[in-house]
Short mmCIF file of C-alpha atoms and ligand atoms in Angstrom, two decimals:
data_model
loop_
_atom_site.label_atom_id
_atom_site.label_comp_id
_atom_site.label_asym_id
_atom_site.label_seq_id
_atom_site.Cartn_x
_atom_site.Cartn_y
_atom_site.Cartn_z
CA UNK A 1 121.53 171.50 -7.45
CA UNK A 2 121.71 173.65 -4.40
CA UNK A 3 124.89 172.39 -2.75
CA UNK A 4 123.46 169.62 -0.56
CA UNK A 5 126.09 167.03 -1.37
CA UNK A 6 128.92 169.58 -1.26
CA UNK A 7 127.88 170.76 2.21
CA UNK A 8 127.26 167.23 3.42
CA UNK A 9 130.74 166.16 2.35
CA UNK A 10 132.44 169.06 4.11
CA UNK A 11 130.31 168.46 7.19
CA UNK A 12 130.90 164.74 7.59
CA UNK A 13 133.91 163.92 5.43
CA UNK A 14 131.88 161.07 3.90
CA UNK A 15 132.17 160.54 0.15
CA UNK A 16 130.83 157.00 0.01
CA UNK A 17 127.38 156.40 -1.42
CA UNK A 18 125.15 153.53 -0.38
CA UNK A 19 121.93 152.39 -1.99
CA UNK A 20 118.65 151.93 -0.22
CA UNK A 21 116.47 150.32 -2.85
CA UNK A 22 116.84 152.51 -5.90
CA UNK A 23 117.87 155.59 -3.92
CA UNK A 24 121.50 156.62 -3.50
CA UNK A 25 122.11 158.11 -0.07
CA UNK A 26 125.13 159.09 1.96
CA UNK A 27 125.13 158.82 5.72
CA UNK A 28 127.67 160.56 7.88
CA UNK A 29 128.26 161.83 11.35
CA UNK A 30 129.30 165.35 12.30
CA UNK A 31 130.78 166.33 15.64
CA UNK A 32 128.95 169.03 17.56
CA UNK A 33 131.55 171.74 18.13
CA UNK A 34 131.78 172.40 21.84
CA UNK A 35 134.41 174.64 23.44
CA UNK A 36 133.44 173.25 26.85
CA UNK A 37 134.73 169.84 25.86
CA UNK A 38 138.07 171.36 24.82
CA UNK A 39 138.44 173.28 28.07
CA UNK A 40 137.62 170.27 30.20
CA UNK A 41 140.08 168.21 28.17
CA UNK A 42 142.77 170.80 28.91
CA UNK A 43 142.06 170.35 32.63
CA UNK A 44 141.87 166.54 32.78
CA UNK A 45 144.24 165.69 29.90
CA UNK A 46 142.48 162.37 29.23
CA UNK A 47 143.60 160.04 26.43
CA UNK A 48 140.07 160.10 25.03
CA UNK A 49 137.86 163.07 24.11
CA UNK A 50 134.40 162.45 22.67
CA UNK A 51 132.14 165.11 21.21
CA UNK A 52 128.40 164.81 20.81
CA UNK A 53 127.41 163.94 17.26
CA UNK A 54 124.60 164.52 14.81
CA UNK A 55 123.97 162.07 11.99
CA UNK A 56 123.17 163.52 8.57
CA UNK A 57 121.82 161.76 5.50
CA UNK A 58 122.35 163.26 2.06
CA UNK A 59 119.45 162.53 -0.25
CA UNK A 60 118.35 163.61 -3.71
CA UNK A 61 115.96 166.61 -3.71
CA UNK A 62 112.35 166.24 -2.66
CA UNK A 63 110.14 166.32 -5.73
CA UNK A 64 107.01 164.70 -7.11
CA UNK A 65 109.14 162.11 -8.86
CA UNK A 66 111.44 161.29 -5.96
CA UNK A 67 108.49 160.94 -3.56
CA UNK A 68 106.99 158.27 -5.81
CA UNK A 69 109.93 156.01 -4.96
CA UNK A 70 109.00 153.93 -1.89
CA UNK A 71 112.60 153.49 -0.77
CA UNK A 72 113.18 157.23 -0.97
CA UNK A 73 110.03 157.87 1.01
CA UNK A 74 111.02 155.29 3.60
CA UNK A 75 114.42 156.95 4.07
CA UNK A 76 112.74 160.32 4.60
CA UNK A 77 110.25 158.98 7.13
CA UNK A 78 112.80 157.83 9.66
CA UNK A 79 114.76 161.06 10.11
CA UNK A 80 114.18 163.41 13.07
CA UNK A 81 114.33 166.61 11.04
CA UNK A 82 115.01 167.95 7.57
CA UNK A 83 117.67 170.38 6.47
CA UNK A 84 116.56 171.91 3.20
CA UNK A 85 119.50 173.53 1.41
CA UNK A 86 118.19 176.55 -0.50
CA UNK A 87 120.20 177.93 -3.34
CA UNK A 88 120.79 181.63 -2.94
CA UNK A 89 124.14 181.66 -4.71
CA UNK A 90 124.30 182.77 -8.31
CA UNK A 91 126.52 180.79 -10.61
CA UNK A 92 125.84 180.61 -14.33
CA UNK A 93 127.99 177.48 -14.62
CA UNK A 94 125.76 175.51 -12.22
CA UNK A 95 122.38 174.84 -13.81
CA UNK A 96 119.28 175.50 -11.74
CA UNK A 97 116.72 172.70 -11.73
CA UNK A 98 113.87 175.18 -12.07
CA UNK A 99 115.59 177.47 -14.53
CA UNK A 100 115.82 180.50 -12.26
CA UNK A 101 117.03 181.56 -8.85
CA UNK A 102 114.07 181.79 -6.46
CA UNK A 103 114.75 180.29 -3.02
CA UNK A 104 111.34 181.14 -1.58
CA UNK A 105 109.64 179.34 -4.46
CA UNK A 106 111.95 176.33 -3.86
CA UNK A 107 111.07 176.37 -0.17
CA UNK A 108 107.32 176.48 -0.84
CA UNK A 109 107.52 173.82 -3.58
CA UNK A 110 109.11 171.30 -1.24
CA UNK A 111 106.71 172.22 1.55
CA UNK A 112 103.80 171.57 -0.82
CA UNK A 113 105.16 168.17 -1.83
CA UNK A 114 105.49 167.17 1.84
CA UNK A 115 101.94 168.34 2.48
CA UNK A 116 100.51 166.45 -0.50
CA UNK A 117 102.39 163.31 0.44
CA UNK A 118 100.92 163.43 3.96
CA UNK A 119 97.46 164.14 2.61
CA UNK A 120 97.52 160.89 0.64
CA UNK A 121 98.42 158.97 3.81
CA UNK A 122 95.71 160.73 5.84
CA UNK A 123 93.00 160.13 3.25
CA UNK A 124 93.83 156.46 2.89
CA UNK A 125 93.73 155.96 6.63
CA UNK A 126 90.45 157.88 6.94
CA UNK A 127 88.84 155.67 4.32
CA UNK A 128 89.97 152.58 6.17
CA UNK A 129 88.75 153.95 9.50
CA UNK A 130 85.37 154.78 8.04
CA UNK A 131 84.87 151.14 7.08
CA UNK A 132 86.16 149.83 10.41
CA UNK A 133 83.99 152.17 12.43
CA UNK A 134 80.89 150.76 10.75
CA UNK A 135 81.84 147.30 11.95
CA UNK A 136 83.26 148.00 15.39
CA UNK A 137 82.28 150.64 17.91
CA UNK A 138 85.46 151.86 19.49
CA UNK A 139 86.35 155.10 21.27
CA UNK A 140 89.91 154.57 20.17
CA UNK A 141 89.00 154.51 16.48
CA UNK A 142 86.77 157.55 16.98
CA UNK A 143 89.65 159.51 18.47
CA UNK A 144 91.97 158.57 15.67
CA UNK A 145 89.31 159.54 13.15
CA UNK A 146 88.85 162.95 14.74
CA UNK A 147 92.56 163.57 14.85
CA UNK A 148 93.07 162.61 11.22
CA UNK A 149 90.20 164.82 10.17
CA UNK A 150 91.98 167.65 11.92
CA UNK A 151 95.15 166.77 10.01
CA UNK A 152 93.23 166.60 6.76
CA UNK A 153 91.72 170.04 7.31
CA UNK A 154 95.14 171.55 8.00
CA UNK A 155 96.76 169.92 5.00
CA UNK A 156 93.93 170.95 2.70
CA UNK A 157 94.59 174.53 3.72
CA UNK A 158 98.24 173.98 2.77
CA UNK A 159 99.41 173.98 6.37
CA UNK A 160 102.18 171.54 7.26
CA UNK A 161 101.40 169.29 10.24
CA UNK A 162 104.16 170.88 12.31
CA UNK A 163 101.81 173.84 12.47
CA UNK A 164 99.03 171.83 14.18
CA UNK A 165 98.15 172.40 17.85
CA UNK A 166 98.12 168.94 19.38
CA UNK A 167 98.25 167.53 22.89
CA UNK A 168 100.55 164.79 24.16
CA UNK A 169 98.06 162.02 23.39
CA UNK A 170 97.52 163.21 19.84
CA UNK A 171 101.25 163.56 19.42
CA UNK A 172 101.65 159.92 20.36
CA UNK A 173 98.96 158.84 17.92
CA UNK A 174 100.57 160.77 15.10
CA UNK A 175 104.05 159.49 15.74
CA UNK A 176 103.40 156.14 14.08
CA UNK A 177 102.55 157.79 10.77
CA UNK A 178 105.94 159.53 10.51
CA UNK A 179 104.33 162.40 8.63
CA UNK A 180 106.81 164.34 6.53
CA UNK A 181 105.31 167.79 7.00
CA UNK A 182 105.42 167.30 10.77
CA UNK A 183 109.18 167.05 10.94
CA UNK A 184 111.13 170.09 12.13
CA UNK A 185 112.69 171.94 9.21
CA UNK A 186 116.00 173.76 9.07
CA UNK A 187 116.45 175.97 6.04
CA UNK A 188 120.10 176.20 5.06
CA UNK A 189 120.54 179.36 3.05
CA UNK A 190 123.45 178.69 0.74
CA UNK A 191 124.77 182.14 -0.13
CA UNK A 192 127.19 183.34 -2.75
CA UNK A 193 130.70 184.39 -1.74
CA UNK A 194 129.97 188.09 -2.07
CA UNK A 195 127.36 187.76 0.68
CA UNK A 196 129.63 186.22 3.30
CA UNK A 197 129.43 189.40 5.37
CA UNK A 198 125.63 189.30 5.34
CA UNK A 199 124.99 185.86 6.79
CA UNK A 200 123.20 187.04 9.90
CA UNK A 201 121.20 189.65 8.07
CA UNK A 202 119.97 187.04 5.58
CA UNK A 203 118.99 184.67 8.37
CA UNK A 204 117.02 187.43 10.01
CA UNK A 205 115.29 188.31 6.75
CA UNK A 206 114.04 184.74 6.42
CA UNK A 207 113.10 184.33 10.06
CA UNK A 208 111.18 187.58 10.18
CA UNK A 209 109.89 187.32 6.62
CA UNK A 210 108.74 184.15 4.93
CA UNK A 211 109.25 181.97 8.05
CA UNK A 212 107.51 184.27 10.53
CA UNK A 213 104.75 182.47 12.43
CA UNK A 214 105.85 179.04 11.24
CA UNK A 215 106.44 176.56 14.01
CA UNK A 216 109.43 174.26 14.31
CA UNK A 217 111.36 175.85 11.50
CA UNK A 218 114.66 177.67 11.60
CA UNK A 219 117.12 179.21 9.16
CA UNK A 220 120.90 179.18 9.04
CA UNK A 221 122.96 180.87 6.37
CA UNK A 222 126.19 179.39 5.09
CA UNK A 223 128.44 180.22 2.22
CA UNK A 224 129.23 176.90 0.54
CA UNK A 225 132.22 178.19 -1.41
CA UNK A 226 133.91 179.58 1.71
CA UNK A 227 133.15 176.40 3.65
CA UNK A 228 134.77 174.36 0.90
CA UNK A 229 137.91 176.50 0.99
CA UNK A 230 137.93 176.46 4.77
CA UNK A 231 137.83 172.68 4.86
CA UNK A 232 141.09 172.60 2.87
CA UNK A 233 142.96 174.74 5.43
CA UNK A 234 144.84 173.46 8.47
CA UNK A 235 142.88 174.03 11.70
CA UNK A 236 145.12 176.83 12.96
CA UNK A 237 144.51 178.90 9.83
CA UNK A 238 140.74 178.45 9.77
CA UNK A 239 139.89 181.07 12.42
CA UNK A 240 141.98 183.65 10.65
CA UNK A 241 140.35 182.85 7.32
CA UNK A 242 136.89 183.21 8.85
CA UNK A 243 137.87 186.46 10.53
CA UNK A 244 138.91 187.85 7.15
CA UNK A 245 135.22 187.59 6.23
CA UNK A 246 134.17 189.02 9.60
CA UNK A 247 132.99 185.60 10.84
CA UNK A 248 133.60 183.94 14.20
CA UNK A 249 132.28 180.48 13.49
CA UNK A 250 132.16 178.41 10.36
CA UNK A 251 128.77 177.93 8.72
CA UNK A 252 129.05 174.27 9.53
CA UNK A 253 129.46 174.95 13.22
CA UNK A 254 126.36 177.09 13.11
CA UNK A 255 124.49 174.54 11.02
CA UNK A 256 125.17 171.80 13.55
CA UNK A 257 124.24 174.02 16.50
CA UNK A 258 121.03 175.01 14.72
CA UNK A 259 120.14 171.36 14.09
CA UNK A 260 120.76 170.65 17.72
CA UNK A 261 118.52 173.41 19.05
CA UNK A 262 115.78 172.79 16.46
CA UNK A 263 115.57 169.22 17.77
CA UNK A 264 115.35 170.46 21.34
CA UNK A 265 118.62 168.84 22.32
CA UNK A 266 121.35 169.85 24.73
CA UNK A 267 124.61 168.43 26.01
CA UNK A 268 125.76 167.46 29.41
CA UNK A 269 129.29 166.28 30.07
CA UNK A 270 131.25 163.68 31.89
CA UNK A 271 134.87 164.44 32.66
CA UNK A 272 137.71 162.53 34.26
CA UNK A 273 141.35 161.58 33.69
CA UNK A 274 140.17 158.74 31.45
CA UNK A 275 137.71 160.59 29.22
CA UNK A 276 135.91 163.86 28.58
CA UNK A 277 132.62 163.13 26.84
CA UNK A 278 129.68 165.27 25.69
CA UNK A 279 126.33 163.47 25.69
CA UNK A 280 123.16 164.39 23.87
CA UNK A 281 119.81 164.46 25.66
CA UNK A 282 116.52 166.30 25.15
CA UNK A 283 116.22 169.62 26.99
CA UNK A 284 114.57 169.11 30.45
CA UNK A 285 115.89 165.56 30.85
CA UNK A 286 116.16 164.23 34.39
CA UNK A 287 119.40 163.00 35.95
CA UNK A 288 117.99 159.49 35.61
CA UNK A 289 117.51 159.87 31.84
CA UNK A 290 120.94 161.41 31.53
CA UNK A 291 122.42 158.41 33.33
CA UNK A 292 120.57 156.18 30.87
CA UNK A 293 122.13 158.04 27.93
CA UNK A 294 125.54 156.97 29.21
CA UNK A 295 124.61 153.39 30.01
CA UNK A 296 121.29 151.59 30.58
CA UNK A 297 122.81 150.02 33.69
CA UNK A 298 123.49 153.48 35.13
CA UNK A 299 119.77 154.22 34.81
CA UNK A 300 118.68 150.93 36.37
CA UNK A 301 121.09 151.13 39.29
CA UNK A 302 121.09 154.88 39.69
CA UNK A 303 121.76 156.09 43.22
CA UNK A 304 122.52 159.77 42.82
CA UNK A 305 124.44 162.24 40.68
CA UNK A 306 127.09 164.76 41.60
CA UNK A 307 126.60 167.85 39.50
CA UNK A 308 128.79 170.84 38.79
CA UNK A 309 128.66 173.45 36.06
CA UNK A 310 131.53 172.91 33.57
CA UNK A 311 132.86 176.46 33.99
CA UNK A 312 132.99 176.21 37.76
CA UNK A 313 134.82 172.91 37.42
CA UNK A 314 137.40 174.43 35.07
CA UNK A 315 137.82 177.61 37.13
CA UNK A 316 138.25 175.69 40.39
CA UNK A 317 140.72 173.26 38.86
CA UNK A 318 138.77 170.04 39.40
CA UNK A 319 136.24 168.24 41.57
CA UNK A 320 138.09 168.77 44.86
CA UNK A 321 138.10 172.54 44.38
CA UNK A 322 134.44 172.56 43.35
CA UNK A 323 133.46 170.46 46.36
CA UNK A 324 135.35 172.78 48.71
CA UNK A 325 133.39 175.76 47.37
CA UNK A 326 130.11 173.85 47.71
CA UNK A 327 129.57 173.91 43.95
CA UNK A 328 129.57 170.14 43.51
CA UNK A 329 126.01 169.26 44.43
CA UNK A 330 124.39 165.93 45.22
CA UNK A 331 121.23 165.44 43.21
CA UNK A 332 118.59 162.71 42.93
CA UNK A 333 116.77 161.04 40.03
CA UNK A 334 114.38 163.91 39.41
CA UNK A 335 117.03 166.62 39.05
CA UNK A 336 116.58 168.46 35.73
CA UNK A 337 119.92 168.47 33.97
CA UNK A 338 121.10 171.80 32.58
CA UNK A 339 123.07 172.40 29.41
CA UNK A 340 126.74 172.36 30.39
CA UNK A 341 126.33 170.37 33.61
CA UNK A 342 129.13 167.94 34.37
CA UNK A 343 127.71 164.78 35.94
CA UNK A 344 129.31 162.08 38.03
CA UNK A 345 126.78 159.25 38.29
CA UNK A 346 126.86 157.11 41.42
CA UNK A 347 125.32 153.73 40.78
CA UNK A 348 125.01 150.38 42.51
N1 LIG B 1 129.13 178.81 -6.72
C1 LIG B 1 128.77 177.83 -5.91
N2 LIG B 1 128.65 176.59 -6.43
C2 LIG B 1 128.27 175.60 -5.60
C3 LIG B 1 128.00 175.82 -4.22
N3 LIG B 1 127.63 174.66 -3.66
C4 LIG B 1 127.66 173.76 -4.65
N4 LIG B 1 128.06 174.32 -5.81
C5 LIG B 1 128.22 173.64 -7.10
O1 LIG B 1 126.97 173.14 -7.51
C6 LIG B 1 127.10 171.87 -8.11
C7 LIG B 1 126.16 170.89 -7.45
O2 LIG B 1 126.49 170.77 -6.10
P1 LIG B 1 125.94 169.58 -5.21
O3 LIG B 1 126.49 169.78 -3.86
O4 LIG B 1 126.19 168.29 -5.87
O5 LIG B 1 124.39 169.88 -5.23
P2 LIG B 1 123.18 168.98 -4.73
O6 LIG B 1 122.23 169.88 -4.06
O7 LIG B 1 123.68 167.82 -3.95
O8 LIG B 1 122.55 168.48 -6.09
P3 LIG B 1 121.51 167.27 -6.31
O9 LIG B 1 121.91 166.16 -5.41
O10 LIG B 1 121.66 166.97 -7.76
O11 LIG B 1 120.15 167.81 -5.98
C8 LIG B 1 128.56 171.51 -8.02
O12 LIG B 1 129.16 171.76 -9.27
C9 LIG B 1 129.11 172.43 -6.96
O13 LIG B 1 130.44 172.75 -7.19
C10 LIG B 1 128.15 177.15 -3.71
O14 LIG B 1 127.96 177.42 -2.55
N5 LIG B 1 128.53 178.11 -4.60
MG1 LIG B 2 123.37 165.72 -4.14
#
């Protein structure tokens, strides 16, 4: 018990459990906090305002036992990243599964289970490939064999697969396996109340300490107790409450932002009198891909995009002002969209 379900509930507002096979999971959606959306909404005053979202799934802890359950394993395989809530808070009334408080041990234990689970998959596939390669000569099978041997070697040295140096082709080959230790990992450091003032220091300790040199991992500290109290307050009192602990953002806001950047995502915006909307795309997406995120038709019939930075749009009071200043630019398919761009897609 580290506070996973408590944090999940505050984050998504979802209390309802569903069953996938024998595993109880909760699925919920959290809005990505985005001040740019609010400012654009103030300018356009549309009836509809839509934030970008991240979907979270609350699952029982990763352990030898839970990983034996095929439905549990299947639910883990399909996610884009893990958030591992580590218990740093002390509370004698909440029993610790492992009998003592030791977040680094908990972190390494789960990592090891992910590694072992992947190793089983790799070994099975290697066995199969060995047989097949005796029957059929195929460069494709040879490549897969080599790649999996590389995975096996890493796993046997207790390295998660996210640590592996792979090229685009290998990445594609590995994708189908949905390896657990390859998924990006966000460590959520759940601190005790007395440590609320030390959030950033604790994050740094982890990043520069136990997580140093690890690829595709990140750490965000939250204080579950404070988040729970915060969630009970009306919106206008929340900032003040946070400030009383010397905080500017809630842990949940930072948790969502951290998820977003760990996954290599960013937001662009669309804004008009009918709707202000933040859209999620991978960093370095082209204008064409961005159009496709809005509507597949926009991608197919894309002509060009008008692009303006959100701040310029707000400061200049709208598109007309931005155009006058030459800050509303015409861009083609290949334009690389930047975080905070406002796009108007022209399509056929
Ligand atoms: N003091 C303190 N107690 C907490 C905190 N977060 C959760 N708890 C308590 O810990 C207990 C378990 O919390 P859950 O959120 O259900 O933990 P979990 O990680 O989902 O547990 P499992 O699903 O059983 O692995 C509850 O009694 C919570 O009130 C926290 O930040 N501080
Ligand atoms: Mg739980």
